[in-house]
Amino acid sequence: MSLFLGIELDGEGAHPEAWRRAGHSPDRLLTGHTVADRVAAAENAGFTFATFDDSLLPPGADGGPVGRIDAVNRAAFVAATTSTIGLVPVVGTTYAEPFHTSSQLATLDYASRGRGGWIASRDTDPRVADALGRSAVTAPADLAREERDAITVVRNLWDSWEDDAVIRDYATGRFVDRDRLHYVDFRGDTYSVKGPAIVPRPPQGQLVVFGLDGRTDPSQVDVVLVSGATPGDIADAAARAKDRGAALVFAELDVALGATTPAPPCGRLSFAGEASGLVELLRALDAHVDGVRLHPAVVDEDLPVLARYVIPALLRAGAAHRPVPGATLRGTLGLDRPVNRFRAERLEDSSR
């Protein structure tokens, strides 16, 4: 086996005081140059994908970043400057309009030529609702419903255009085949969506959807992210996720390399030490999971060590592989390009 390797690149790192050890002046965090430089470093190192956390909380809440660029915008900004790395932003499912989420992510997939993904995340803090002027969704069942409905709507909207719906027949002035556009006609407990989408079907057909273990229904996503305090916990969580039908399971791992101070415990597996020890841990996890998402304590200190010592060691050992130029994120992860569900239904009806 070999691991798919992801890295979280939000802010300065997982440690709340990572900004003190950043390799740039504070005013450069919220610039395109910093985002682009870090993603380029991760791509050159051989990472499979980069993720971008996000929050609708007011800046500085709970000691978090005092400013943040929207995750989808960050991913889209670096789409044209990269060629192999997957770009996977967090987009909430509790308050965001799924029609807009579908359009934003489909556009990201076009900008990146099929390297887009989505981490579906619940907005559990009531202050998010206050910031948006919305009624708070707090009950676990309601949060689960909003997530389930949002993923359903977004996925259906991606399929609301069949792959050959755009015809561009200049001679006749026909540019879209109306028979290959479909209403999604979703009706949930709190909203309904008619459709179709305003963006044609993404290059991947369906972007790679990530969900959190214990929250997201594995049947709705392509990758389940599992956490645990020990490697044994990770192995157990991965086995349970596979039993529930997860296609791919990735472990969440905090890393602090060399002299970097580890981030406070947050339920994820944590490693602090030298690069060689991290290589050993990753090779041990390879027996239980399909991939790992690394959360560096300080991005500007840990990413160079990962790029110089950890990833090359894994590549030499055959425990990881670089993405190839031109491949989609689905292709890199070994996931098939899904058949358009509306086309499948139409063909089935016509054969009766």
Short mmCIF file of C-alpha atoms in Angstrom, two decimals, residues 30-325:
data_model
loop_
_atom_site.label_atom_id
_atom_site.label_comp_id
_atom_site.label_asym_id
_atom_site.label_seq_id
_atom_site.Cartn_x
_atom_site.Cartn_y
_atom_site.Cartn_z
CA LEU A 30 -3.77 37.63 4.42
CA THR A 31 -2.06 37.96 1.05
CA GLY A 32 -2.18 35.86 -2.05
CA HIS A 33 1.60 35.53 -2.06
CA THR A 34 1.67 33.69 1.28
CA VAL A 35 -1.11 31.30 0.23
CA ALA A 36 0.50 30.63 -3.15
CA ASP A 37 3.99 30.12 -1.69
CA ARG A 38 2.80 27.57 0.85
CA VAL A 39 0.68 25.61 -1.60
CA ALA A 40 3.55 25.61 -4.11
CA ALA A 41 5.89 24.25 -1.43
CA ALA A 42 3.40 21.50 -0.58
CA GLU A 43 2.94 20.60 -4.24
CA ASN A 44 6.68 20.53 -4.91
CA ALA A 45 7.15 18.29 -1.89
CA GLY A 46 4.72 15.74 -3.35
CA PHE A 47 1.59 16.17 -1.22
CA THR A 48 -1.57 14.72 -2.71
CA PHE A 49 -3.83 17.53 -1.54
CA ALA A 50 -3.97 20.68 0.57
CA THR A 51 -6.93 21.66 2.72
CA PHE A 52 -8.07 25.10 3.81
CA ASP A 53 -10.03 25.41 7.04
CA ASP A 54 -12.71 28.06 7.41
CA SER A 55 -15.16 29.51 9.89
CA LEU A 56 -18.01 31.99 9.81
CA LEU A 57 -17.21 33.17 13.34
CA PRO A 58 -16.19 36.82 13.70
CA PRO A 59 -12.40 37.34 13.38
CA GLY A 60 -10.46 36.64 16.55
CA ALA A 61 -13.17 34.58 18.25
CA ASP A 62 -11.79 31.96 20.68
CA GLY A 63 -8.24 33.12 20.03
CA GLY A 64 -8.49 32.13 16.38
CA PRO A 65 -7.14 34.10 13.42
CA VAL A 66 -7.84 37.82 13.53
CA GLY A 67 -8.54 37.63 9.82
CA ARG A 68 -9.11 34.94 7.25
CA ILE A 69 -9.65 34.73 3.51
CA ASP A 70 -12.60 32.57 2.50
CA ALA A 71 -11.42 28.97 2.00
CA VAL A 72 -12.92 28.52 -1.48
CA ASN A 73 -11.34 31.79 -2.62
CA ARG A 74 -7.93 30.67 -1.38
CA ALA A 75 -8.25 27.36 -3.20
CA ALA A 76 -9.44 29.05 -6.39
CA PHE A 77 -6.62 31.61 -6.21
CA VAL A 78 -3.92 28.94 -6.35
CA ALA A 79 -5.76 26.73 -8.86
CA ALA A 80 -4.08 28.36 -11.86
CA THR A 81 -0.61 28.34 -10.29
CA THR A 82 -0.58 24.62 -9.46
CA SER A 83 -0.79 21.48 -11.59
CA THR A 84 -0.92 18.33 -9.45
CA ILE A 85 -2.02 19.04 -5.89
CA GLY A 86 -5.66 18.64 -4.91
CA LEU A 87 -7.35 21.74 -3.46
CA VAL A 88 -9.90 21.01 -0.75
CA PRO A 89 -11.63 23.86 1.12
CA VAL A 90 -13.95 23.56 4.11
CA VAL A 91 -17.49 24.79 3.45
CA GLY A 92 -20.11 24.63 6.19
CA THR A 93 -23.38 22.77 5.74
CA THR A 94 -25.48 24.34 8.50
CA TYR A 95 -26.09 27.86 7.21
CA ALA A 96 -24.50 28.11 3.74
CA GLU A 97 -26.91 27.91 0.82
CA PRO A 98 -26.22 24.56 -0.91
CA PHE A 99 -27.04 26.05 -4.33
CA HIS A 100 -24.22 28.57 -3.89
CA THR A 101 -21.90 25.93 -2.42
CA SER A 102 -22.48 23.76 -5.48
CA SER A 103 -21.68 26.63 -7.85
CA GLN A 104 -18.55 27.72 -5.97
CA LEU A 105 -17.09 24.22 -5.80
CA ALA A 106 -17.92 23.38 -9.41
CA THR A 107 -16.16 26.58 -10.46
CA LEU A 108 -13.13 25.58 -8.35
CA ASP A 109 -13.05 22.24 -10.17
CA TYR A 110 -12.99 24.02 -13.53
CA ALA A 111 -10.29 26.45 -12.38
CA SER A 112 -8.10 23.59 -11.13
CA ARG A 113 -8.84 21.29 -14.09
CA GLY A 114 -10.40 18.62 -11.93
CA ARG A 115 -8.43 18.87 -8.69
CA GLY A 116 -11.18 20.19 -6.43
CA GLY A 117 -12.57 18.68 -3.26
CA TRP A 118 -14.87 19.64 -0.39
CA ILE A 119 -14.73 19.06 3.36
CA ALA A 120 -18.35 19.22 4.51
CA SER A 121 -18.37 20.70 8.02
CA ARG A 122 -21.10 21.47 10.52
CA ASP A 123 -21.29 24.96 12.06
CA THR A 124 -21.88 24.07 15.71
CA ASP A 125 -21.17 27.41 17.41
CA PRO A 126 -24.34 29.52 17.95
CA ARG A 127 -22.27 32.67 17.36
CA VAL A 128 -22.14 31.73 13.68
CA ALA A 129 -25.91 32.08 13.52
CA ASP A 130 -25.69 35.42 15.35
CA ALA A 131 -23.11 36.69 12.85
CA LEU A 132 -25.45 35.78 9.99
CA GLY A 133 -28.68 36.93 11.64
CA ARG A 134 -30.04 33.39 11.54
CA SER A 135 -31.78 31.19 14.07
CA ALA A 136 -29.23 28.91 15.70
CA VAL A 137 -29.22 25.22 14.80
CA THR A 138 -27.94 23.38 17.87
CA ALA A 139 -29.73 20.04 18.27
CA PRO A 140 -27.55 17.14 17.03
CA ALA A 141 -30.40 15.75 14.94
CA ASP A 142 -30.94 19.13 13.27
CA LEU A 143 -27.23 19.59 12.55
CA ALA A 144 -27.13 16.10 11.03
CA ARG A 145 -30.19 16.83 8.91
CA GLU A 146 -28.73 20.07 7.57
CA GLU A 147 -25.49 18.31 6.68
CA ARG A 148 -27.26 15.38 5.03
CA ASP A 149 -29.55 17.66 3.02
CA ALA A 150 -26.73 20.00 1.97
CA ILE A 151 -24.55 17.18 0.65
CA THR A 152 -27.53 15.67 -1.17
CA VAL A 153 -28.45 18.95 -2.85
CA VAL A 154 -24.87 19.84 -3.83
CA ARG A 155 -24.26 16.40 -5.33
CA ASN A 156 -27.57 16.43 -7.21
CA LEU A 157 -26.87 19.90 -8.59
CA TRP A 158 -23.47 18.76 -9.89
CA ASP A 159 -25.36 16.09 -11.84
CA SER A 160 -28.17 18.39 -13.01
CA TRP A 161 -26.18 19.02 -16.19
CA GLU A 162 -25.31 15.89 -18.12
CA ASP A 163 -21.76 15.77 -19.47
CA ASP A 164 -22.89 16.52 -23.03
CA ALA A 165 -25.43 19.21 -22.16
CA VAL A 166 -23.19 21.95 -23.59
CA ILE A 167 -23.23 21.58 -27.40
CA ARG A 168 -22.00 24.99 -28.73
CA ASP A 169 -23.60 24.61 -32.15
CA TYR A 170 -22.79 28.06 -33.58
CA ALA A 171 -24.44 27.33 -36.92
CA THR A 172 -27.87 26.85 -35.37
CA GLY A 173 -27.38 29.10 -32.35
CA ARG A 174 -27.94 26.19 -29.94
CA PHE A 175 -25.49 26.09 -27.06
CA VAL A 176 -27.27 23.90 -24.50
CA ASP A 177 -29.33 20.74 -24.97
CA ARG A 178 -32.34 21.39 -22.75
CA ASP A 179 -33.13 17.68 -22.58
CA ARG A 180 -29.86 17.14 -20.76
CA LEU A 181 -30.55 19.67 -18.00
CA HIS A 182 -32.57 18.43 -15.04
CA TYR A 183 -34.51 19.77 -12.09
CA VAL A 184 -33.26 18.32 -8.81
CA ASP A 185 -36.63 19.01 -7.13
CA PHE A 186 -35.29 18.62 -3.60
CA ARG A 187 -37.74 19.14 -0.74
CA GLY A 188 -36.38 18.95 2.79
CA ASP A 189 -37.72 19.88 6.20
CA THR A 190 -36.32 23.42 6.12
CA TYR A 191 -35.89 24.33 2.43
CA SER A 192 -36.44 23.21 -1.14
CA VAL A 193 -34.27 23.52 -4.25
CA LYS A 194 -35.58 23.32 -7.80
CA GLY A 195 -32.43 23.53 -9.93
CA PRO A 196 -30.79 22.96 -12.32
CA ALA A 197 -27.36 24.38 -11.45
CA ILE A 198 -25.98 27.50 -13.13
CA VAL A 199 -22.58 25.86 -13.70
CA PRO A 200 -22.16 22.84 -16.01
CA ARG A 201 -21.18 19.50 -14.50
CA PRO A 202 -17.66 19.72 -13.00
CA PRO A 203 -14.71 18.08 -14.81
CA GLN A 204 -14.62 15.31 -12.20
CA GLY A 205 -18.37 14.81 -12.45
CA GLN A 206 -18.43 14.92 -8.67
CA LEU A 207 -15.75 16.65 -6.63
CA VAL A 208 -14.13 14.52 -3.93
CA VAL A 209 -16.24 14.97 -0.79
CA PHE A 210 -14.65 14.55 2.66
CA GLY A 211 -16.58 14.00 5.88
CA LEU A 212 -15.73 13.61 9.56
CA ASP A 213 -15.96 10.21 11.23
CA GLY A 214 -18.88 9.93 13.63
CA ARG A 215 -20.75 12.77 11.95
CA THR A 216 -21.06 12.42 8.21
CA ASP A 217 -22.81 9.43 6.67
CA PRO A 218 -20.01 7.46 4.92
CA SER A 219 -22.36 6.66 2.03
CA GLN A 220 -22.54 10.37 1.17
CA VAL A 221 -18.80 11.04 0.96
CA ASP A 222 -15.70 9.69 -0.75
CA VAL A 223 -13.25 10.12 2.13
CA VAL A 224 -13.87 9.74 5.87
CA LEU A 225 -11.45 11.59 8.19
CA VAL A 226 -10.85 9.66 11.42
CA SER A 227 -9.27 10.81 14.67
CA GLY A 228 -7.92 9.07 17.75
CA ALA A 229 -5.45 9.59 20.56
CA THR A 230 -3.30 6.57 19.65
CA PRO A 231 -2.46 4.59 16.51
CA GLY A 232 -4.63 1.81 17.90
CA ASP A 233 -7.57 4.21 18.15
CA ILE A 234 -6.98 5.23 14.54
CA ALA A 235 -6.92 1.58 13.44
CA ASP A 236 -10.19 0.86 15.26
CA ALA A 237 -11.89 3.99 13.88
CA ALA A 238 -10.72 3.18 10.35
CA ALA A 239 -12.06 -0.38 10.60
CA ARG A 240 -15.45 0.90 11.79
CA ALA A 241 -15.61 3.46 8.97
CA LYS A 242 -14.79 0.77 6.40
CA ASP A 243 -17.50 -1.47 7.89
CA ARG A 244 -20.00 1.38 7.44
CA GLY A 245 -19.12 1.63 3.76
CA ALA A 246 -16.38 4.27 3.61
CA ALA A 247 -14.58 4.21 0.26
CA LEU A 248 -11.39 5.79 1.63
CA VAL A 249 -10.30 6.50 5.21
CA PHE A 250 -7.70 9.14 6.09
CA ALA A 251 -6.21 9.71 9.55
CA GLU A 252 -5.95 13.15 11.14
CA LEU A 253 -2.47 13.81 12.58
CA ASP A 254 -1.01 16.83 14.39
CA VAL A 255 2.73 17.21 13.79
CA ALA A 256 5.43 19.27 15.50
CA LEU A 257 8.89 18.60 14.14
CA GLY A 258 12.25 19.43 15.66
CA ALA A 259 12.03 22.32 18.10
CA THR A 260 8.42 23.20 17.21
CA THR A 261 6.06 23.21 20.22
CA PRO A 262 3.15 20.76 19.79
CA ALA A 263 -0.36 22.12 19.50
CA PRO A 264 -2.68 21.57 22.50
CA PRO A 265 -4.52 18.21 22.45
CA CYS A 266 -7.70 18.34 20.39
CA GLY A 267 -8.67 14.71 19.87
CA ARG A 268 -6.35 14.09 16.93
CA LEU A 269 -3.37 11.76 16.97
CA SER A 270 -0.29 13.85 17.73
CA PHE A 271 3.39 13.44 16.92
CA ALA A 272 6.22 15.59 18.26
CA GLY A 273 9.83 14.76 17.48
CA GLU A 274 12.26 14.26 14.64
CA ALA A 275 11.41 13.58 11.00
CA SER A 276 12.60 9.96 11.16
CA GLY A 277 10.10 9.18 13.91
CA LEU A 278 7.26 10.66 11.88
CA VAL A 279 8.26 8.53 8.89
CA GLU A 280 8.06 5.42 11.09
CA LEU A 281 4.63 6.42 12.40
CA LEU A 282 3.27 7.10 8.91
CA ARG A 283 4.53 3.76 7.64
CA ALA A 284 2.84 2.06 10.58
CA LEU A 285 -0.45 3.86 9.85
CA ASP A 286 -0.21 2.71 6.24
CA ALA A 287 -1.46 -0.70 7.34
CA HIS A 288 -4.76 0.77 8.59
CA VAL A 289 -5.67 3.85 6.55
CA ASP A 290 -5.56 5.00 2.95
CA GLY A 291 -4.11 8.40 3.70
CA VAL A 292 -3.20 10.98 6.31
CA ARG A 293 -3.97 14.68 6.68
CA LEU A 294 -1.17 16.45 8.54
CA HIS A 295 -1.85 19.50 10.73
CA PRO A 296 1.51 21.26 11.23
CA ALA A 297 1.86 23.10 14.54
CA VAL A 298 3.73 25.94 12.77
CA VAL A 299 3.39 25.87 8.99
CA ASP A 300 6.54 27.86 8.25
CA GLU A 301 8.68 25.59 10.45
CA ASP A 302 7.11 22.17 9.87
CA LEU A 303 6.38 22.33 6.14
CA PRO A 304 10.07 22.71 5.15
CA VAL A 305 11.00 19.71 7.31
CA LEU A 306 8.19 17.66 5.83
CA ALA A 307 9.30 18.63 2.33
CA ARG A 308 13.00 17.94 2.90
CA TYR A 309 13.03 14.85 5.10
CA VAL A 310 9.62 13.18 5.54
CA ILE A 311 8.02 13.09 2.10
CA PRO A 312 11.25 12.11 0.27
CA ALA A 313 11.77 9.20 2.69
CA LEU A 314 8.23 7.96 2.05
CA LEU A 315 8.64 8.32 -1.72
CA ARG A 316 11.91 6.38 -1.70
CA ALA A 317 10.29 3.60 0.32
CA GLY A 318 7.29 3.40 -2.01
CA ALA A 319 5.02 4.34 0.91
CA ALA A 320 3.74 7.40 -1.00
CA HIS A 321 3.55 8.54 -4.61
CA ARG A 322 3.54 11.96 -6.23
CA PRO A 323 0.39 12.99 -8.09
CA VAL A 324 0.99 13.12 -11.84
CA PRO A 325 0.32 16.25 -13.92
#
